[in-house]
GROMACS .gro file of C-alpha atoms in nm:
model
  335
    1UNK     CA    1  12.375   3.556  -4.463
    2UNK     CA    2  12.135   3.803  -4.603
    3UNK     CA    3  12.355   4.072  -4.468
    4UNK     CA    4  12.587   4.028  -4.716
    5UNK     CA    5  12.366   4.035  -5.013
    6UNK     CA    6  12.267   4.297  -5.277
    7UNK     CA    7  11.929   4.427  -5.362
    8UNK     CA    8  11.916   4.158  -5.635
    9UNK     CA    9  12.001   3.879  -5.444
   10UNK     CA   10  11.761   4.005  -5.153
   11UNK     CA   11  11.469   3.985  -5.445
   12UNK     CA   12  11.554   3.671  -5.537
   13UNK     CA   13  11.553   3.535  -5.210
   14UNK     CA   14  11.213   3.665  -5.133
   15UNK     CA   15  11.054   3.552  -5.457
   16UNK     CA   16  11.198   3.200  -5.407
   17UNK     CA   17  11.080   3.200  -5.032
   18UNK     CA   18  10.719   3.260  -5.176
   19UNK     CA   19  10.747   3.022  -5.418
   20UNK     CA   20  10.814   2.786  -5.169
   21UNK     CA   21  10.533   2.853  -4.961
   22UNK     CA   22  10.335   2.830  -5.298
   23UNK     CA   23  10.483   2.457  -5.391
   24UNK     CA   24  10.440   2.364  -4.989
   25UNK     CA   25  10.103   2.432  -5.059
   26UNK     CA   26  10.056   2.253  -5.354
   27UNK     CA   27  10.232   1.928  -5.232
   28UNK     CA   28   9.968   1.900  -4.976
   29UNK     CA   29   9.698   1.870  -5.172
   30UNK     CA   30   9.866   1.549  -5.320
   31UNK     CA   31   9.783   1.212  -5.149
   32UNK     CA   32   9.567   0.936  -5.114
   33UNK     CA   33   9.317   1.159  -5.066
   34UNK     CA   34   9.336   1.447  -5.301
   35UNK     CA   35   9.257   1.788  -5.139
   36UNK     CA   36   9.180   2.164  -5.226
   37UNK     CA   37   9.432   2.441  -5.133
   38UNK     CA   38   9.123   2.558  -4.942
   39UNK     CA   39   9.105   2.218  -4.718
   40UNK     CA   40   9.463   2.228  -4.659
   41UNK     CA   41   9.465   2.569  -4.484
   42UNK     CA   42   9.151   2.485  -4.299
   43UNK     CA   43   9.378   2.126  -4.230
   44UNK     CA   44   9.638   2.418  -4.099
   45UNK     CA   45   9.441   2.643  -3.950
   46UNK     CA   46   9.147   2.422  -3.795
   47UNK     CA   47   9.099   2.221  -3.463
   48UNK     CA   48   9.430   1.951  -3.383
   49UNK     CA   49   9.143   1.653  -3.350
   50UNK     CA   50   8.969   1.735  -3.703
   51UNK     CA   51   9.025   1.427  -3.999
   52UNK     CA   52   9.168   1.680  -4.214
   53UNK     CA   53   9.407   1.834  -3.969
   54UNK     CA   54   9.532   1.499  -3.897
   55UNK     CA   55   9.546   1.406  -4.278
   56UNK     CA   56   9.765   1.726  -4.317
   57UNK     CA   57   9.949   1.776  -3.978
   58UNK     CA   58  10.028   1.455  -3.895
   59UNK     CA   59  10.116   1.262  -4.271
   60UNK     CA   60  10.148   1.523  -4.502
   61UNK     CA   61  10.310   1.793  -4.319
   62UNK     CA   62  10.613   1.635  -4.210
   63UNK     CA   63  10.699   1.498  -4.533
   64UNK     CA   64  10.693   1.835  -4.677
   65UNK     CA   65  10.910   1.988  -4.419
   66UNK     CA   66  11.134   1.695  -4.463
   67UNK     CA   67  11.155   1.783  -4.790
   68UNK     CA   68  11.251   2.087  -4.773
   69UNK     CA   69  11.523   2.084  -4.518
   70UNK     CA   70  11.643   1.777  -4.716
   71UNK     CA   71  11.653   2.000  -5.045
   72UNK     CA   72  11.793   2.277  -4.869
   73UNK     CA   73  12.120   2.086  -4.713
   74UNK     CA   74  12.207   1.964  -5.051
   75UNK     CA   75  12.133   2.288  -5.258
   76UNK     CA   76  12.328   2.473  -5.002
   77UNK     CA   77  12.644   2.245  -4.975
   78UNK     CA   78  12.694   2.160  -5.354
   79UNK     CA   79  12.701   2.588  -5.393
   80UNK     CA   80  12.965   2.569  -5.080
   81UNK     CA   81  13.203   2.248  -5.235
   82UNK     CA   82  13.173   2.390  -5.595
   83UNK     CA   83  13.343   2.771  -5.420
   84UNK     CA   84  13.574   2.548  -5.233
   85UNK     CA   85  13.698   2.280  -5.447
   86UNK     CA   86  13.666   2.560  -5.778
   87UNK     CA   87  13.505   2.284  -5.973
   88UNK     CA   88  13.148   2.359  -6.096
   89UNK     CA   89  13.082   1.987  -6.092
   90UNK     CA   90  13.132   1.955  -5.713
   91UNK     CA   91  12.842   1.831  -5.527
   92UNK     CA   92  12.776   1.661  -5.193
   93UNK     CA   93  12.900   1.313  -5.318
   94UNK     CA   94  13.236   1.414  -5.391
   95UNK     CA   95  13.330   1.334  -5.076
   96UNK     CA   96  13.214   1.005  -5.054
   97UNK     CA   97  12.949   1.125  -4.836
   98UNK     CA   98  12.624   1.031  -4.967
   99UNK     CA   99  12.812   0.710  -5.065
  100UNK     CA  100  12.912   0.601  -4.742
  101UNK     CA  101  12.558   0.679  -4.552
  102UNK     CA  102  12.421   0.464  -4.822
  103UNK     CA  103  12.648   0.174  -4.747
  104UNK     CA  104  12.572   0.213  -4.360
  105UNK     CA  105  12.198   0.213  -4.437
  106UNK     CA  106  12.224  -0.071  -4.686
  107UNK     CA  107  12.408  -0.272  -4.393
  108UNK     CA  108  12.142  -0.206  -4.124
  109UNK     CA  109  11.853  -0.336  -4.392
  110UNK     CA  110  12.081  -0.643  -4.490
  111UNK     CA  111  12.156  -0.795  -4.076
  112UNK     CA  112  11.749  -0.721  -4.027
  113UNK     CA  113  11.819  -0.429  -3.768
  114UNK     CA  114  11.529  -0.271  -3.876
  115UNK     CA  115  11.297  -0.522  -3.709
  116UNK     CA  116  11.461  -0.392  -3.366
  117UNK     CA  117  11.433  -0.009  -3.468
  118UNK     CA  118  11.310   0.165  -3.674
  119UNK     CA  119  11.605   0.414  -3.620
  120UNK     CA  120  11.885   0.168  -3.742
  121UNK     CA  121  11.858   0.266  -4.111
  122UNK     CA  122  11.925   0.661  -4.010
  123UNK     CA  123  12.181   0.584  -3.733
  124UNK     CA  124  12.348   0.324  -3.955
  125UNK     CA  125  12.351   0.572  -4.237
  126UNK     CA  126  12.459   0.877  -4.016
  127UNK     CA  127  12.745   0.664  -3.874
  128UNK     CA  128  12.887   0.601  -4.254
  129UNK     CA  129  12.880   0.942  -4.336
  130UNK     CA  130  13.069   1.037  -3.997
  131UNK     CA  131  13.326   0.759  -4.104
  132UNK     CA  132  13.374   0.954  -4.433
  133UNK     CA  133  13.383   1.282  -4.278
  134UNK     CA  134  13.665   1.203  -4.027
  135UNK     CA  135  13.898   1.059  -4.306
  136UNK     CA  136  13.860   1.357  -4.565
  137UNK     CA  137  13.936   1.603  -4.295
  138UNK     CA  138  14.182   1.388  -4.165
  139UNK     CA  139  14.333   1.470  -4.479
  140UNK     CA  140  14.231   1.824  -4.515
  141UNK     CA  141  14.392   1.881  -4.156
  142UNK     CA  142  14.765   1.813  -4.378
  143UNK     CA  143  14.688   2.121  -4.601
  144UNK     CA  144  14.626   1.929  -4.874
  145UNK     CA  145  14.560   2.084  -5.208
  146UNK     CA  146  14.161   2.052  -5.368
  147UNK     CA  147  14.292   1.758  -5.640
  148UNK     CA  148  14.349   1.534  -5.283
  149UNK     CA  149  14.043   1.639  -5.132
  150UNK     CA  150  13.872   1.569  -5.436
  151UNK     CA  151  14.022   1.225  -5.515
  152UNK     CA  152  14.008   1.072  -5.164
  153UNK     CA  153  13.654   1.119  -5.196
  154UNK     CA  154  13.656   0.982  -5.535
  155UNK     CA  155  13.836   0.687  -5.351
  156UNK     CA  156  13.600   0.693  -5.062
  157UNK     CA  157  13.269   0.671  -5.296
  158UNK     CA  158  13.427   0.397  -5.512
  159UNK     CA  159  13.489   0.163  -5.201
  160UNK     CA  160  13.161   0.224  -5.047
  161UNK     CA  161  12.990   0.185  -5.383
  162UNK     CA  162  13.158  -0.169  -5.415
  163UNK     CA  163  13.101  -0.249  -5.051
  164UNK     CA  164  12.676  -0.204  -5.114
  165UNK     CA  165  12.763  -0.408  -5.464
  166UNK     CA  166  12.877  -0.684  -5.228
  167UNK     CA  167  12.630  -0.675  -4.987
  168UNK     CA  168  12.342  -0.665  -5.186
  169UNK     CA  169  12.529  -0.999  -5.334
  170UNK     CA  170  12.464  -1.152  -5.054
  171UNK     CA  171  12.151  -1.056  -4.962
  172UNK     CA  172  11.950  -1.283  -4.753
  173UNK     CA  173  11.633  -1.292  -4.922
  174UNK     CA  174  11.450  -1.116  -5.192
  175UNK     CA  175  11.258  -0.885  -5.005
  176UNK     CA  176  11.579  -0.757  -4.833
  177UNK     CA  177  11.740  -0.671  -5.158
  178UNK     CA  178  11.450  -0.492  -5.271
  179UNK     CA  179  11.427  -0.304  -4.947
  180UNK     CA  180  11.825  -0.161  -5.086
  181UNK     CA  181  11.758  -0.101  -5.377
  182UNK     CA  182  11.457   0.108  -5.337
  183UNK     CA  183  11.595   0.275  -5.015
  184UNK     CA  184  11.898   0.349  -5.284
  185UNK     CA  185  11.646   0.547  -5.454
  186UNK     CA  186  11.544   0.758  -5.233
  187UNK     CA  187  11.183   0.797  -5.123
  188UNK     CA  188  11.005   1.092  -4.873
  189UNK     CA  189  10.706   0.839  -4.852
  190UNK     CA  190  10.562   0.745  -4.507
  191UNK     CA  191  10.839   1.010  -4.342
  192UNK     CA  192  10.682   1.102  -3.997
  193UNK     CA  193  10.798   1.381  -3.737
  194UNK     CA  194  11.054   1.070  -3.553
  195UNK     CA  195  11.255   1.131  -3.899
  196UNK     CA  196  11.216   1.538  -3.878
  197UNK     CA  197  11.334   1.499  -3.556
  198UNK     CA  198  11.605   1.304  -3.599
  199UNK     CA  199  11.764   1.453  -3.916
  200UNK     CA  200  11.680   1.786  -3.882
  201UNK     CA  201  11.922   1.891  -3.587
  202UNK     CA  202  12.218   1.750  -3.777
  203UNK     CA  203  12.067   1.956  -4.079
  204UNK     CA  204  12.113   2.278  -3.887
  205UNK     CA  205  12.398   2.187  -3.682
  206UNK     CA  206  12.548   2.111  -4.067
  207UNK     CA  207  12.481   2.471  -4.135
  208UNK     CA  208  12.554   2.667  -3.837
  209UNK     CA  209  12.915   2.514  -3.899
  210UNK     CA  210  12.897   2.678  -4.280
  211UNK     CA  211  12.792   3.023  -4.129
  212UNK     CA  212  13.016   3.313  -4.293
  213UNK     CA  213  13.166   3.094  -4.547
  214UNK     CA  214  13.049   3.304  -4.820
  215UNK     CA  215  13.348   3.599  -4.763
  216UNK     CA  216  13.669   3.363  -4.739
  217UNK     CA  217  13.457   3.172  -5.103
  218UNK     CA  218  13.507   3.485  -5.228
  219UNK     CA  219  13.872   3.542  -5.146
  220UNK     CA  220  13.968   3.145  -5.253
  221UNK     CA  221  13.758   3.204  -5.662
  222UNK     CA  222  14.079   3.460  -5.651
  223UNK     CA  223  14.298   3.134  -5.596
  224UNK     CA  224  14.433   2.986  -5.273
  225UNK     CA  225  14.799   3.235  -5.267
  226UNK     CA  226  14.545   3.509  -5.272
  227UNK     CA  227  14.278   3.422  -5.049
  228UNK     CA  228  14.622   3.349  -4.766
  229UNK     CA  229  14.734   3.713  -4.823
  230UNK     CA  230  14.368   3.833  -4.816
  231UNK     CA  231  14.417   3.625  -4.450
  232UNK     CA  232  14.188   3.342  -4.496
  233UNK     CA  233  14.272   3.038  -4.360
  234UNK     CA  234  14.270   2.824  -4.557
  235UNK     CA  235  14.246   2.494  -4.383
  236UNK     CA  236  13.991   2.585  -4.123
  237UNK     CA  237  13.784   2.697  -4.443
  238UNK     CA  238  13.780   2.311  -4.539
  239UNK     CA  239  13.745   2.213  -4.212
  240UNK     CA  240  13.448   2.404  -4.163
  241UNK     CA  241  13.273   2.318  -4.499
  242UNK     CA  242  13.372   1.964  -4.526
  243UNK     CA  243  13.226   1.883  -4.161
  244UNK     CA  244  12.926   2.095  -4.213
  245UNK     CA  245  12.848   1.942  -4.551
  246UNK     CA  246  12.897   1.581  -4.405
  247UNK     CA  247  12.634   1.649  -4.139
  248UNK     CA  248  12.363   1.833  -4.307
  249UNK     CA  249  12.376   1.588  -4.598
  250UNK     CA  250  12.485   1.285  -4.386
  251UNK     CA  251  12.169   1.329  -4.210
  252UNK     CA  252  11.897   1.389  -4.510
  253UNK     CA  253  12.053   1.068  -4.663
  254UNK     CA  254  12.010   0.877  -4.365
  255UNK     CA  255  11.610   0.949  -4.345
  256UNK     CA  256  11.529   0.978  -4.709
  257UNK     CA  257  11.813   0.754  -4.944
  258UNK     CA  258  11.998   0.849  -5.194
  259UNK     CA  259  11.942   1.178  -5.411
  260UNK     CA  260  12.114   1.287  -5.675
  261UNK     CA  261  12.218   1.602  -5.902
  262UNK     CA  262  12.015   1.849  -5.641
  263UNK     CA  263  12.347   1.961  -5.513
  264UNK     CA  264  12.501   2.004  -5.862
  265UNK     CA  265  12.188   2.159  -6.075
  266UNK     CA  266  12.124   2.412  -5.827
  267UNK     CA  267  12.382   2.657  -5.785
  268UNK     CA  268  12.447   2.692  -6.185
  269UNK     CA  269  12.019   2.780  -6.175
  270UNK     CA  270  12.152   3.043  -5.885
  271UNK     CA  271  12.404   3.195  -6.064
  272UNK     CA  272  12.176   3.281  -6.397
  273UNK     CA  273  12.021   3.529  -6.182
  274UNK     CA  274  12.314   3.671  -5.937
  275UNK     CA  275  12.626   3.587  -6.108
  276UNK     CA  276  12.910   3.348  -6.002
  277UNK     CA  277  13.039   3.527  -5.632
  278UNK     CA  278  13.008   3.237  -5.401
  279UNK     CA  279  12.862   3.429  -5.134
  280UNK     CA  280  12.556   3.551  -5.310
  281UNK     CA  281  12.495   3.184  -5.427
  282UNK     CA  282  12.495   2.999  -5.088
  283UNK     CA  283  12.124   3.123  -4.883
  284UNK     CA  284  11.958   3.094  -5.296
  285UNK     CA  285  12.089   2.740  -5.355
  286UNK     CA  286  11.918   2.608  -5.032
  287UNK     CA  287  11.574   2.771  -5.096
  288UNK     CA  288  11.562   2.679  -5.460
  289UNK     CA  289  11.729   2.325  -5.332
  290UNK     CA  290  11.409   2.279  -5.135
  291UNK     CA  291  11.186   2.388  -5.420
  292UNK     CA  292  11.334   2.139  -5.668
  293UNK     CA  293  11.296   1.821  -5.423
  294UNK     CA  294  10.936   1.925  -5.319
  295UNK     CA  295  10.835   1.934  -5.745
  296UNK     CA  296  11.031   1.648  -5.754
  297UNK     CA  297  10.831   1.481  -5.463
  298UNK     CA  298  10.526   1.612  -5.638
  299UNK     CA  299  10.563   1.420  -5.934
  300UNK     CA  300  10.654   1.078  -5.749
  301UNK     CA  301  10.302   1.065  -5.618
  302UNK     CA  302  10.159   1.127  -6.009
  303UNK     CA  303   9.981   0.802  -6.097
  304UNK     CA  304  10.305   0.623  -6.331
  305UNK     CA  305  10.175   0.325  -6.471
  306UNK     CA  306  10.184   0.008  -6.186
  307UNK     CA  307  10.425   0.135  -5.963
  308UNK     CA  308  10.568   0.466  -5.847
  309UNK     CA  309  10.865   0.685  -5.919
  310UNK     CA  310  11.133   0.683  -5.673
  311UNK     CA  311  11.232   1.019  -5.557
  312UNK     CA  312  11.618   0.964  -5.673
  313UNK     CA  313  11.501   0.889  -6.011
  314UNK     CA  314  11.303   1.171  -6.064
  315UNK     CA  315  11.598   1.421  -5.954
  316UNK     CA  316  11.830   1.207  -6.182
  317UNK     CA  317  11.586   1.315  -6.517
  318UNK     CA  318  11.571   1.632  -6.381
  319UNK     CA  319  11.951   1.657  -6.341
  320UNK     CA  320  12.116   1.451  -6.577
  321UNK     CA  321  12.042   1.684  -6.867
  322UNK     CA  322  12.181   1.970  -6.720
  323UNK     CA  323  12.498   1.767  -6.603
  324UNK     CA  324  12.554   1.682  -6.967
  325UNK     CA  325  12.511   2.081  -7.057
  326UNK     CA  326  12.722   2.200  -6.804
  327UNK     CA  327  12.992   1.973  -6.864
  328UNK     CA  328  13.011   2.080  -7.221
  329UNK     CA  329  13.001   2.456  -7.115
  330UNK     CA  330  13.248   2.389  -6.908
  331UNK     CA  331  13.452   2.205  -7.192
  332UNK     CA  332  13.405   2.474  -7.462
  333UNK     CA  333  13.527   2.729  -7.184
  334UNK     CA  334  13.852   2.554  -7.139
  335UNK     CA  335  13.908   2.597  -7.524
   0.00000   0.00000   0.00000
């Protein structure tokens, strides 16, 4: 992906690879047990059966890394639905994605599964978003136009969305319902390597699927007649980005709940620095995806009163302002 960038865009990415090392960094030194940025690299760097390399190795570490790849799959697929649907208020949920894992997870907490395995949340979760996934591209396999794609996952989200309405109705017991509604929210806490290991091949498998996306992007900003002359094809372009998207973000939902607005915010940050070719905005989105959700996880360990911010609540302040500006950008551009 680099290959294809300019010298801007191969500064950019550098400075927000550092700054992600920096913010890595930083996160670690938040916990129960505050630490120095010097403890955490002698946590890294020091003997497996040391306290503090187990503190940092073994709790903090893989919510970190979590984090990021999390961050990174939804950075990188709201810049690759905004190139292919041409709407720069596209983002993973569009699809009816992120809805759909939610509903699966929300089912697995509300039958008790979770007192069999602890994997029945994330498989429960992955299998929604797989059920999405195989009825948007069994309508992108009919050629149909961006306005379908986009409404049948308008129509997908709405159902599940009513579906987790109903069964949090009928929730057992209190403690169940809670268990939703703050799995809704979204939460890195107590994330261990099972739940690197388990979301983070989908992650990449998500990705590897998006590979070389960026050039037939291009071609399809010049509309969908030209990008077909310019011999893209069209519907293995959906194909590709609708599966890959469903994957990479199927999986962070199904370890870490719902997040919002990551996906959307992003890519407009991206493009203040390299311009709107879609290309150039894909490998940026998903390092400055996994910056935002690591500040973000930052500040839901900041002492908040009683309780703690959720992780989905904190990206929703963070997001929800910009929505509202770039909706009205996008309003007085259409004038």
């Amino acid at each position: 992906m680099i290959k294809g960038l300019h010298l801007t865009q191969v500064y950019l990415v550098i400075a927000l690879l550092l700054i992600l090392i920096g913010v890595g960094l930083v996160s670690a030194t938040f916990g129960q047990a505050p630490l120095s940025i010097a403890q955490v690299l002698e946590g890294l760097s020091g003997p497996e059966d040391s306290g503090l390399s187990i503190i940092i190795r073994e709790l903090r570490l893989p919510r970190i890394i979590l984090g990021m790849f999390v961050g990174a799959a939804l950075g990188f697929s709201g810049a690759a639905l905004q190139g292919l649907l041409r709407n720069p208020l596209a983002e993973p949920g569009v699809i009816g994605v992120t809805a759909s894992a939610s509903l699966g997870a929300v089912v697995a907490i509300y039958f008790g599964l979770t007192a069999f395995s602890t994997y029945a949340v994330p498989v429960f979760s992955m299998f929604g978003a797989l059920l999405a996934t195989m009825v948007v591209l069994a309508v992108a396999a009919r050629d149909a136009s961006v306005l379908t794609l986009i409404l049948t996952g308008i129509g997908l989200s709405s159902l599940a969305t009513a579906l987790i309405s109903l069964v949090m109705n009928f929730a057992p017991n209190p403690m169940s319902l809670r268990d939703m509604v703050l799995w809704m929210l979204g939460s890195l806490e107590n994330r261990t390597t099972d739940d690197l290991s388990l979301a983070v091949p989908f992650i990449i498998l998500g990705w590897l699927l998006m590979i070389g996306v960026g050039q037939g992007l291009n071609a399809l900003a010049l509309g969908e007649d030209a990008a077909t002359t310019l011999g893209v094809n069209l519907k293995r372009l959906r194909w590709r980005i609708i599966a890959g998207t469903a994957l990479s973000v199927g999986a962070a939902v199904s370890v870490c709940g719902g997040i919002g607005f990551v996906g959307l915010v992003v890519p407009h940050i991206v493009r203040f620095f390299v311009g709107s070719e879609p290309r150039h905005i894909l490998l940026p989105s998903a390092i400055a995806g996994a910056i935002l959700l690591t500040l973000a996880d930052i500040i839901t360990r900041l002492p908040f009163g009683n309780g703690q911010l959720q992780l989905g609540v904190v990206t929703a302040f963070i997001g929800a302002p910009v929505f509202l500006v770039i909706v009205y950008k996008t309003r007085e551009a259409m004038r």
